[in-house]
């Protein structure tokens, strides 16, 4: 199934005319959480979840809409200078929207424990054991300097799982080529109100609410989930090419 996953992923994207996409797409909206703000307590408290979702994620969504509107105007005018100047805002806010939308589904009040099925088989194959995987992802996430994310991703070229860290709100696939499966937010707004500056304590706690449910147990379902999440940006997924970002459309 991993081979089918890789083959399908290679044909999932194509370059398109960005102006047409911007004209036709609707504004991005803040997704609802699949659980209450207090559902992840005592591991992540309700105050953190409310602020994180309704304030921080909402800000990324709002700023992305503003940046895209400006970008659409610049495209219509042929104003390349403005288009280039808007790339950081598109990448930061677009990445923040994608990252957080994935993050909310990676958590569950019924989470914790270990995955089953093909994902568990792949973890054992690529990391030796679930304990080794957990230790490595925790270490990478603890080691992020400043703000960023720790990720479990799928390397479609090599057909294996891979751990990576991304700074700020850089989207995993756009900066590393890995398809995101599990993301851990290590910005201080994700934990400071409860864990202060002790990031390792937050990371120890978050494993108790990691969702190893239907989205992650089967790699084919995970593939479909990732495709859905990337459509949140409609015609936009932001891939860095030095200082420029290429709009990509998903079939």
Coordinates of N, CA and C in Angstrom, one line a residue:
X1 N 0.8 -1.2 0.0 CA 0.0 0.0 0.0 C 0.9 1.3 0.0
X2 N 2.0 1.2 0.6 CA 2.9 2.3 0.6 C 3.4 2.7 -0.8
X3 N 3.5 1.6 -1.6 CA 3.9 1.9 -3.0 C 2.8 2.6 -3.7
X4 N 1.6 2.2 -3.5 CA 0.4 2.9 -4.1 C 0.3 4.3 -3.6
X5 N 0.6 4.5 -2.3 CA 0.6 5.8 -1.7 C 1.6 6.8 -2.4
X6 N 2.8 6.3 -2.7 CA 3.9 7.1 -3.3 C 3.5 7.4 -4.7
X7 N 3.0 6.4 -5.5 CA 2.6 6.6 -6.9 C 1.5 7.6 -7.0
X8 N 0.5 7.5 -6.2 CA -0.6 8.5 -6.2 C -0.1 9.9 -5.9
X9 N 0.8 10.0 -4.9 CA 1.3 11.3 -4.5 C 2.1 12.0 -5.6
X10 N 2.8 11.2 -6.4 CA 3.6 11.8 -7.4 C 2.8 12.5 -8.5
X11 N 1.6 12.1 -8.7 CA 0.7 12.7 -9.7 C -0.4 13.6 -9.1
X12 N -0.2 14.0 -7.8 CA -1.3 14.7 -7.2 C -1.2 16.2 -7.4
X13 N -0.2 16.8 -8.0 CA -0.1 18.2 -8.1 C 0.3 18.6 -9.5
X14 N -0.1 19.8 -9.9 CA 0.3 20.4 -11.2 C 0.3 21.9 -11.1
X15 N 1.2 22.5 -11.9 CA 1.2 24.0 -11.8 C 0.0 24.5 -12.6
X16 N -0.5 25.6 -12.2 CA -1.6 26.2 -12.8 C -1.4 27.7 -12.9
X17 N -2.3 28.4 -13.7 CA -2.2 29.8 -13.8 C -2.8 30.4 -12.5
X18 N -2.0 31.1 -11.7 CA -2.4 31.5 -10.3 C -3.5 32.5 -10.3
X19 N -3.7 33.3 -11.3 CA -4.7 34.4 -11.3 C -6.1 33.7 -11.3
X20 N -6.3 32.7 -12.2 CA -7.6 32.1 -12.3 C -8.0 31.4 -11.0
X21 N -7.0 30.9 -10.3 CA -7.3 30.2 -9.0 C -7.7 31.3 -8.0
X22 N -7.0 32.4 -7.9 CA -7.3 33.4 -7.0 C -8.7 34.0 -7.2
X23 N -9.0 34.1 -8.5 CA -10.3 34.8 -8.8 C -11.5 33.8 -8.4
X24 N -11.3 32.5 -8.6 CA -12.4 31.6 -8.4 C -12.6 31.1 -6.9
X25 N -11.5 31.1 -6.1 CA -11.6 30.5 -4.8 C -12.3 31.4 -3.8
X26 N -12.8 30.8 -2.8 CA -13.5 31.5 -1.7 C -12.5 31.8 -0.6
X27 N -12.9 32.6 0.3 CA -12.1 33.0 1.4 C -11.9 31.8 2.3
X28 N -10.7 31.7 3.0 CA -10.4 30.7 3.9 C -11.2 31.0 5.2
X29 N -11.6 30.0 5.9 CA -12.3 30.1 7.2 C -11.7 29.2 8.2
X30 N -11.9 29.6 9.5 CA -11.4 28.9 10.6 C -12.2 27.6 10.8
X31 N -11.5 26.4 10.7 CA -12.3 25.2 10.9 C -12.7 25.0 12.3
X32 N -13.9 24.3 12.5 CA -14.3 24.0 13.9 C -13.5 22.9 14.4
X33 N -13.3 22.8 15.7 CA -12.6 21.7 16.4 C -13.5 20.5 16.5
X34 N -13.0 19.3 16.4 CA -13.8 18.1 16.5 C -14.1 17.7 18.0
X35 N -13.8 18.6 18.9 CA -14.0 18.4 20.3 C -14.0 19.7 21.0
X36 N -14.5 19.7 22.3 CA -14.6 21.0 23.1 C -13.2 21.4 23.5
X37 N -13.1 22.7 23.8 CA -11.8 23.3 24.2 C -11.3 22.6 25.5
X38 N -12.1 22.1 26.4 CA -11.6 21.5 27.6 C -11.5 20.0 27.5
X39 N -11.7 19.4 26.3 CA -11.7 18.0 26.1 C -10.3 17.3 26.3
X40 N -9.3 18.1 26.1 CA -7.9 17.5 26.2 C -7.3 17.6 27.6
X41 N -8.1 18.2 28.5 CA -7.5 18.3 29.9 C -7.4 16.9 30.5
X42 N -6.4 16.7 31.4 CA -5.5 17.7 32.0 C -4.3 18.0 31.2
X43 N -4.1 17.3 30.0 CA -2.9 17.4 29.3 C -2.7 18.8 28.6
X44 N -3.8 19.3 28.0 CA -3.7 20.7 27.5 C -5.0 21.3 27.9
X45 N -4.9 22.4 28.7 CA -6.1 23.0 29.3 C -6.9 23.8 28.3
X46 N -8.1 24.1 28.8 CA -9.1 24.7 27.9 C -8.7 26.1 27.5
X47 N -8.1 26.9 28.4 CA -7.7 28.2 28.1 C -6.7 28.2 27.0
X48 N -5.7 27.3 27.0 CA -4.8 27.3 25.9 C -5.5 26.9 24.6
X49 N -6.3 25.9 24.6 CA -7.0 25.5 23.4 C -7.9 26.7 22.8
X50 N -8.6 27.4 23.7 CA -9.4 28.5 23.2 C -8.6 29.6 22.5
X51 N -7.5 30.0 23.2 CA -6.7 31.0 22.7 C -6.0 30.6 21.4
X52 N -5.5 29.3 21.4 CA -4.7 28.8 20.3 C -5.6 28.7 19.1
X53 N -6.8 28.2 19.2 CA -7.7 28.1 18.1 C -8.4 29.4 17.7
X54 N -9.1 30.0 18.6 CA -9.9 31.2 18.3 C -9.2 32.5 18.1
X55 N -7.9 32.5 18.5 CA -7.1 33.7 18.4 C -6.0 33.5 17.4
X56 N -5.1 32.6 17.8 CA -3.9 32.4 16.9 C -4.2 31.8 15.6
X57 N -4.9 30.7 15.5 CA -5.2 30.2 14.2 C -6.1 31.1 13.4
X58 N -7.1 31.8 14.1 CA -7.9 32.7 13.4 C -7.1 33.9 12.8
X59 N -6.1 34.3 13.4 CA -5.2 35.4 12.9 C -4.5 34.9 11.6
X60 N -4.0 33.7 11.6 CA -3.4 33.2 10.4 C -4.4 33.2 9.2
X61 N -5.6 32.7 9.5 CA -6.7 32.7 8.5 C -7.0 34.1 7.9
X62 N -7.2 35.0 8.9 CA -7.5 36.4 8.5 C -6.4 37.0 7.7
X63 N -5.2 36.9 8.1 CA -4.0 37.5 7.4 C -3.8 36.8 6.1
X64 N -4.1 35.5 6.0 CA -3.9 34.9 4.7 C -4.9 35.4 3.7
X65 N -6.2 35.7 4.1 CA -7.2 36.2 3.2 C -6.7 37.6 2.8
X66 N -6.2 38.4 3.7 CA -5.8 39.8 3.3 C -4.6 39.7 2.3
X67 N -3.6 38.8 2.6 CA -2.5 38.7 1.7 C -2.9 38.2 0.3
X68 N -3.8 37.3 0.3 CA -4.2 36.8 -1.0 C -5.0 37.8 -1.8
X69 N -5.8 38.6 -1.2 CA -6.5 39.7 -1.9 C -5.5 40.7 -2.5
X70 N -4.5 41.0 -1.7 CA -3.5 41.9 -2.2 C -2.7 41.3 -3.4
X71 N -2.5 40.0 -3.2 CA -1.7 39.3 -4.3 C -2.6 39.2 -5.6
X72 N -3.9 39.0 -5.4 CA -4.7 39.0 -6.6 C -4.7 40.3 -7.3
X73 N -4.7 41.4 -6.6 CA -4.7 42.7 -7.1 C -3.4 43.0 -7.9
X74 N -2.3 42.5 -7.2 CA -1.0 42.7 -7.8 C -0.8 41.9 -9.1
X75 N -1.4 40.7 -9.2 CA -1.4 39.9 -10.4 C -2.2 40.6 -11.5
X76 N -3.3 41.1 -11.2 CA -4.2 41.8 -12.2 C -3.4 43.0 -12.8
X77 N -2.6 43.7 -11.9 CA -1.9 44.9 -12.4 C -0.5 44.5 -13.0
X78 N -0.1 43.3 -12.9 CA 1.2 42.9 -13.4 C 2.3 43.5 -12.5
X79 N 2.0 43.7 -11.2 CA 2.9 44.3 -10.3 C 3.8 43.2 -9.7
X80 N 4.9 42.9 -10.3 CA 5.7 41.8 -9.9 C 6.4 42.1 -8.5
X81 N 6.8 43.4 -8.3 CA 7.4 43.8 -7.1 C 6.5 43.5 -5.9
X82 N 5.3 43.8 -6.0 CA 4.3 43.6 -4.9 C 4.1 42.1 -4.7
X83 N 4.0 41.3 -5.8 CA 3.8 39.9 -5.7 C 5.0 39.2 -4.9
X84 N 6.2 39.7 -5.2 CA 7.4 39.1 -4.5 C 7.3 39.5 -3.1
X85 N 7.0 40.8 -2.8 CA 7.0 41.3 -1.4 C 5.9 40.5 -0.5
X86 N 4.9 40.0 -1.2 CA 3.8 39.3 -0.4 C 4.2 37.8 -0.1
X87 N 5.2 37.3 -0.8 CA 5.5 35.9 -0.6 C 5.7 35.5 0.9
X88 N 6.5 36.3 1.7 CA 6.6 35.9 3.1 C 5.3 35.8 3.9
X89 N 4.4 36.7 3.6 CA 3.1 36.7 4.3 C 2.2 35.5 3.9
X90 N 2.3 35.2 2.6 CA 1.5 34.1 2.1 C 2.1 32.7 2.7
X91 N 3.4 32.6 2.7 CA 4.0 31.4 3.2 C 3.7 31.3 4.7
X92 N 3.9 32.4 5.5 CA 3.8 32.3 6.9 C 2.3 32.0 7.3
X93 N 1.4 32.8 6.8 CA 0.0 32.6 7.2 C -0.6 31.4 6.5
X94 N -0.3 31.1 5.3 CA -0.8 29.9 4.6 C -0.2 28.7 5.4
X95 N 1.0 28.7 5.7 CA 1.6 27.6 6.5 C 0.9 27.5 7.8
X96 N 0.7 28.6 8.5 CA 0.0 28.5 9.8 C -1.4 27.9 9.7
X97 N -2.1 28.2 8.6 CA -3.4 27.7 8.5 C -3.4 26.2 8.2
X98 N -2.5 25.7 7.3 CA -2.4 24.3 7.1 C -1.9 23.6 8.3
X99 N -0.8 24.1 9.0 CA -0.2 23.4 10.1 C -1.2 23.2 11.2
X100 N -2.0 24.2 11.5 CA -2.9 24.1 12.6 C -4.1 23.2 12.3
X101 N -4.6 23.3 11.0 CA -5.7 22.4 10.7 C -5.3 20.9 10.8
X102 N -4.1 20.6 10.4 CA -3.6 19.2 10.6 C -3.5 19.0 12.1
X103 N -2.9 19.9 12.9 CA -2.7 19.7 14.3 C -3.9 19.4 15.1
X104 N -5.0 20.1 14.8 CA -6.3 19.8 15.6 C -6.7 18.4 15.3
X105 N -6.6 17.8 14.1 CA -7.0 16.5 13.9 C -6.0 15.4 14.4
X106 N -4.8 15.9 14.7 CA -3.8 15.0 15.3 C -4.0 14.8 16.8
X107 N -5.0 15.5 17.4 CA -5.3 15.4 18.8 C -6.7 14.9 19.1
X108 N -6.8 14.2 20.2 CA -8.1 13.6 20.5 C -8.2 13.3 22.0
X109 N -9.4 13.6 22.6 CA -9.6 13.2 24.0 C -9.5 11.7 24.2
X110 N -9.6 11.0 23.2 CA -9.5 9.5 23.2 C -8.2 9.0 22.7
X111 N -7.2 9.9 22.7 CA -5.9 9.6 22.1 C -5.0 8.9 23.0
X112 N -3.7 8.9 22.7 CA -2.7 8.3 23.5 C -2.4 6.8 23.0
X113 N -1.5 6.2 23.7 CA -1.2 4.8 23.4 C -0.3 4.7 22.2
X114 N -0.6 3.6 21.4 CA 0.2 3.4 20.2 C -0.7 3.2 19.0
X115 N -0.2 3.5 17.8 CA -1.0 3.2 16.6 C -1.1 1.7 16.3
X116 N -1.9 1.4 15.4 CA -2.1 0.0 14.9 C -2.0 0.0 13.4
X117 N -2.0 -1.2 12.8 CA -2.1 -1.3 11.4 C -0.8 -0.9 10.7
X118 N -1.0 -0.4 9.4 CA 0.1 -0.1 8.6 C 1.1 0.9 9.1
X119 N 0.5 1.9 9.8 CA 1.3 3.0 10.3 C 2.3 2.4 11.4
X120 N 1.8 1.6 12.2 CA 2.7 0.9 13.2 C 3.7 0.1 12.6
X121 N 3.4 -0.7 11.6 CA 4.3 -1.5 10.8 C 5.4 -0.6 10.2
X122 N 5.0 0.5 9.6 CA 6.0 1.4 9.0 C 6.9 2.1 10.1
X123 N 6.4 2.4 11.2 CA 7.2 3.0 12.3 C 8.2 2.0 12.8
X124 N 7.8 0.8 13.0 CA 8.8 -0.3 13.4 C 9.9 -0.5 12.3
X125 N 9.5 -0.5 11.1 CA 10.4 -0.7 10.0 C 11.4 0.5 9.9
X126 N 10.9 1.7 10.1 CA 11.8 2.9 9.8 C 12.5 3.4 11.0
X127 N 12.0 3.1 12.2 CA 12.6 3.6 13.5 C 13.0 2.5 14.5
X128 N 12.7 1.2 14.1 CA 13.1 0.1 15.0 C 12.0 -0.3 16.0
X129 N 11.3 0.7 16.6 CA 10.3 0.5 17.5 C 9.5 1.8 17.7
X130 N 8.3 1.7 18.3 CA 7.5 2.8 18.6 C 8.2 3.7 19.6
X131 N 8.9 3.1 20.6 CA 9.6 3.8 21.6 C 10.7 4.7 21.0
X132 N 11.4 4.1 20.1 CA 12.5 4.9 19.4 C 11.9 6.0 18.6
X133 N 10.8 5.8 17.9 CA 10.2 6.8 17.2 C 9.7 8.0 18.1
X134 N 9.1 7.6 19.2 CA 8.6 8.6 20.1 C 9.7 9.4 20.7
X135 N 10.8 8.8 21.0 CA 12.0 9.5 21.6 C 12.6 10.4 20.6
X136 N 12.7 10.0 19.3 CA 13.3 10.8 18.3 C 12.5 12.0 17.9
X137 N 11.1 11.8 17.8 CA 10.3 13.0 17.5 C 10.2 14.0 18.7
X138 N 10.2 13.5 19.9 CA 10.3 14.3 21.0 C 11.6 15.1 21.1
X139 N 12.7 14.5 20.8 CA 14.0 15.2 20.8 C 14.1 16.3 19.8
X140 N 13.6 16.0 18.6 CA 13.6 16.9 17.5 C 12.7 18.1 17.8
X141 N 11.5 17.9 18.4 CA 10.6 18.9 18.8 C 11.2 19.8 19.9
X142 N 11.8 19.2 20.9 CA 12.4 19.9 22.0 C 13.5 20.8 21.5
X143 N 14.2 20.3 20.5 CA 15.4 21.0 20.0 C 15.1 22.1 19.0
X144 N 13.8 22.4 18.6 CA 13.5 23.5 17.7 C 13.9 24.8 18.4
X145 N 14.7 25.6 17.8 CA 15.1 26.9 18.3 C 14.1 27.9 18.0
X146 N 13.6 28.6 19.1 CA 12.6 29.6 19.0 C 11.2 28.9 18.7
X147 N 10.6 29.2 17.6 CA 9.2 28.7 17.4 C 9.3 27.8 16.1
X148 N 8.4 26.8 16.2 CA 8.3 25.9 15.0 C 7.5 24.6 15.3
X149 N 7.8 23.6 14.5 CA 7.0 22.4 14.6 C 7.9 21.1 14.5
X150 N 7.5 20.1 15.2 CA 8.2 18.8 15.0 C 7.2 17.9 14.2
X151 N 7.7 17.2 13.2 CA 6.8 16.4 12.3 C 7.2 15.0 12.0
X152 N 6.2 14.2 11.8 CA 6.4 12.9 11.2 C 5.8 13.0 9.8
X153 N 6.6 12.7 8.8 CA 6.2 12.9 7.4 C 6.5 11.6 6.6
X154 N 5.9 11.6 5.5 CA 6.1 10.4 4.6 C 6.9 10.9 3.4
X155 N 8.1 10.3 3.2 CA 8.9 10.5 2.0 C 8.5 9.7 0.9
X156 N 7.8 10.3 -0.1 CA 7.2 9.5 -1.2 C 8.2 9.0 -2.1
X157 N 9.4 9.7 -2.2 CA 10.4 9.2 -3.1 C 11.1 8.0 -2.6
X158 N 11.3 8.0 -1.3 CA 12.0 6.8 -0.7 C 11.1 5.8 -0.1
X159 N 9.8 6.1 -0.1 CA 8.8 5.2 0.4 C 9.0 4.9 1.9
X160 N 9.3 5.9 2.7 CA 9.5 5.6 4.2 C 9.1 6.8 5.0
X161 N 8.9 6.6 6.3 CA 8.6 7.7 7.2 C 9.8 8.4 7.6
X162 N 9.7 9.7 7.9 CA 10.8 10.5 8.3 C 10.4 11.6 9.2
X163 N 11.3 11.9 10.2 CA 11.1 12.9 11.2 C 11.8 14.2 10.7
X164 N 11.1 15.3 10.9 CA 11.7 16.6 10.5 C 11.2 17.7 11.4
X165 N 12.0 18.8 11.5 CA 11.5 20.0 12.2 C 11.4 21.2 11.2
X166 N 10.4 22.0 11.4 CA 10.3 23.2 10.5 C 10.2 24.4 11.4
X167 N 10.9 25.5 11.0 CA 10.9 26.7 11.7 C 9.6 27.5 11.5
X168 N 9.2 28.3 12.5 CA 8.1 29.2 12.4 C 6.8 28.5 11.9
X169 N 6.2 28.9 10.8 CA 5.0 28.2 10.3 C 5.3 27.6 8.9
X170 N 6.6 27.4 8.6 CA 6.9 26.8 7.3 C 6.2 25.4 7.2
X171 N 5.4 25.3 6.1 CA 4.7 24.0 5.9 C 5.7 22.9 5.5
X172 N 5.4 21.7 6.1 CA 6.3 20.6 5.9 C 6.6 20.2 4.5
X173 N 5.5 20.0 3.7 CA 5.6 19.6 2.4 C 6.3 20.6 1.5
X174 N 6.0 21.9 1.7 CA 6.5 22.9 0.9 C 8.0 23.2 1.2
X175 N 8.5 22.8 2.3 CA 9.9 23.1 2.6 C 10.8 21.9 2.6
X176 N 10.2 20.7 2.8 CA 11.0 19.5 2.8 C 10.6 18.4 1.8
X177 N 9.4 18.6 1.2 CA 8.9 17.6 0.3 C 8.2 16.4 1.0
X178 N 8.3 16.4 2.3 CA 7.6 15.3 3.1 C 6.1 15.6 3.2
X179 N 5.3 14.5 3.1 CA 3.9 14.6 3.3 C 3.5 14.6 4.7
X180 N 2.9 15.6 5.3 CA 2.7 15.6 6.8 C 1.7 14.6 7.2
X181 N 2.0 13.9 8.3 CA 1.1 12.9 8.9 C 0.8 13.3 10.3
X182 N 1.8 13.7 11.1 CA 1.7 14.1 12.5 C 2.5 15.3 12.8
X183 N 1.9 16.3 13.3 CA 2.6 17.6 13.6 C 2.5 17.9 15.1
X184 N 3.5 18.4 15.7 CA 3.5 18.9 17.1 C 3.9 20.3 17.1
X185 N 3.0 21.2 17.5 CA 3.3 22.6 17.6 C 4.1 22.9 18.8
X186 N 5.3 23.5 18.6 CA 6.1 23.9 19.8 C 6.3 25.4 19.9
X187 N 5.4 26.2 19.2 CA 5.3 27.6 19.6 C 4.9 27.7 21.0
X188 N 5.4 28.7 21.7 CA 5.1 28.9 23.1 C 3.6 29.0 23.4
X189 N 2.9 29.6 22.4 CA 1.4 29.8 22.6 C 0.7 28.5 22.7
X190 N 1.3 27.4 22.3 CA 0.7 26.1 22.4 C 0.8 25.5 23.8
X191 N 1.6 26.0 24.7 CA 1.8 25.4 26.0 C 2.2 26.3 27.1
X192 N 2.5 27.6 26.9 CA 3.1 28.4 27.9 C 2.2 28.6 29.1
X193 N 0.9 28.8 28.9 CA 0.0 29.1 30.0 C -0.1 28.0 31.0
X194 N 0.3 26.8 30.6 CA 0.2 25.6 31.4 C 1.6 25.1 31.9
X195 N 2.5 25.1 30.9 CA 3.8 24.5 31.2 C 4.9 25.5 31.3
X196 N 4.6 26.8 31.2 CA 5.6 27.8 31.3 C 6.6 27.6 30.2
X197 N 7.9 27.7 30.5 CA 9.0 27.6 29.5 C 9.5 26.1 29.5
X198 N 8.8 25.2 30.1 CA 9.4 23.8 30.2 C 8.7 23.0 29.0
X199 N 9.3 23.2 27.9 CA 8.8 22.5 26.7 C 8.8 21.0 26.8
X200 N 9.8 20.4 27.4 CA 9.8 18.9 27.5 C 8.6 18.4 28.3
X201 N 8.1 19.1 29.3 CA 6.9 18.6 30.0 C 5.7 18.6 29.1
X202 N 5.6 19.7 28.3 CA 4.5 19.7 27.3 C 4.5 18.6 26.4
X203 N 5.7 18.3 25.9 CA 5.9 17.2 24.9 C 5.6 15.9 25.5
X204 N 5.9 15.7 26.8 CA 5.6 14.5 27.5 C 4.1 14.3 27.6
X205 N 3.4 15.4 27.9 CA 2.0 15.3 28.1 C 1.2 15.1 26.8
X206 N 1.7 15.7 25.7 CA 0.9 15.7 24.4 C 0.8 14.3 23.9
X207 N 1.7 13.4 24.2 CA 1.5 12.0 23.7 C 0.3 11.3 24.2
X208 N -0.2 11.9 25.3 CA -1.5 11.3 25.9 C -2.7 11.6 25.1
X209 N -2.6 12.6 24.2 CA -3.8 13.0 23.4 C -3.5 12.9 21.9
X210 N -2.4 12.2 21.5 CA -2.2 12.1 20.1 C -3.2 11.1 19.5
X211 N -3.8 11.5 18.4 CA -4.9 10.7 17.8 C -4.3 9.7 16.8
X212 N -4.3 8.4 17.3 CA -3.9 7.3 16.4 C -5.1 6.6 15.8
X213 N -6.1 7.4 15.6 CA -7.4 6.8 15.1 C -7.4 6.6 13.6
X214 N -8.6 6.7 13.0 CA -8.8 6.3 11.6 C -7.9 7.1 10.7
X215 N -7.5 8.3 11.0 CA -6.7 9.1 10.0 C -5.3 8.6 9.8
X216 N -4.7 8.0 10.9 CA -3.3 7.6 10.9 C -3.1 6.1 10.9
X217 N -4.1 5.3 11.1 CA -3.8 3.9 11.2 C -3.6 3.3 9.8
X218 N -4.2 3.8 8.8 CA -4.0 3.3 7.5 C -3.4 4.4 6.6
X219 N -2.3 4.0 5.9 CA -1.6 5.0 5.2 C -2.4 5.6 4.0
X220 N -3.3 4.7 3.4 CA -4.1 5.2 2.3 C -5.1 6.2 2.8
X221 N -5.7 6.0 4.0 CA -6.6 7.0 4.6 C -5.8 8.3 4.9
X222 N -4.6 8.1 5.4 CA -3.8 9.3 5.7 C -3.5 10.1 4.4
X223 N -3.2 9.4 3.3 CA -3.0 10.1 2.0 C -4.2 10.9 1.6
X224 N -5.4 10.3 1.7 CA -6.6 11.0 1.4 C -6.9 12.2 2.3
X225 N -6.5 12.1 3.6 CA -6.7 13.2 4.5 C -5.7 14.3 4.2
X226 N -4.5 14.0 3.8 CA -3.6 15.0 3.5 C -4.0 15.8 2.2
X227 N -4.5 15.1 1.2 CA -5.0 15.8 0.1 C -6.1 16.7 0.4
X228 N -7.0 16.3 1.3 CA -8.1 17.1 1.7 C -7.6 18.4 2.4
X229 N -6.7 18.2 3.3 CA -6.2 19.3 4.1 C -5.5 20.4 3.2
X230 N -4.8 19.9 2.2 CA -4.1 20.8 1.3 C -5.0 21.6 0.4
X231 N -6.2 21.0 0.2 CA -7.2 21.8 -0.6 C -7.8 23.0 0.2
X232 N -7.4 23.0 1.5 CA -7.9 24.2 2.3 C -7.4 25.5 1.7
X233 N -6.3 25.4 1.1 CA -5.7 26.6 0.4 C -6.2 26.7 -1.0
X234 N -7.3 25.9 -1.3 CA -7.9 25.9 -2.7 C -6.8 25.7 -3.7
X235 N -6.5 26.8 -4.4 CA -5.5 26.6 -5.5 C -4.1 26.9 -5.0
X236 N -3.9 27.1 -3.7 CA -2.6 27.5 -3.2 C -2.0 26.5 -2.2
X237 N -0.8 26.0 -2.5 CA 0.1 25.4 -1.6 C 1.4 26.1 -1.9
X238 N 2.1 26.6 -0.8 CA 3.2 27.5 -1.1 C 4.5 26.7 -1.0
X239 N 5.2 26.6 -2.1 CA 6.4 25.9 -2.2 C 7.6 26.9 -2.4
X240 N 8.5 26.9 -1.5 CA 9.6 27.8 -1.6 C 10.6 27.5 -2.7
X241 N 11.0 28.4 -3.5 CA 12.0 28.3 -4.5 C 12.9 29.5 -4.4
X242 N 13.9 29.4 -3.6 CA 14.7 30.5 -3.1 C 13.8 31.5 -2.4
X243 N 13.6 32.7 -3.1 CA 12.8 33.7 -2.5 C 11.3 33.7 -3.0
X244 N 11.1 32.9 -4.0 CA 9.8 32.8 -4.7 C 9.0 31.7 -4.2
X245 N 7.7 31.8 -4.3 CA 6.8 30.7 -3.9 C 5.9 30.3 -5.1
X246 N 5.8 29.1 -5.4 CA 5.0 28.6 -6.6 C 3.6 28.1 -6.2
X247 N 2.6 28.7 -6.7 CA 1.2 28.2 -6.4 C 1.0 26.8 -7.1
X248 N 0.4 25.9 -6.4 CA 0.2 24.6 -6.9 C -1.2 24.2 -6.7
X249 N -1.8 23.6 -7.6 CA -3.2 23.1 -7.5 C -3.3 21.6 -7.4
X250 N -4.2 21.1 -6.6 CA -4.3 19.7 -6.3 C -5.6 19.2 -7.1
X251 N -5.4 18.1 -7.8 CA -6.6 17.5 -8.5 C -7.7 17.1 -7.5

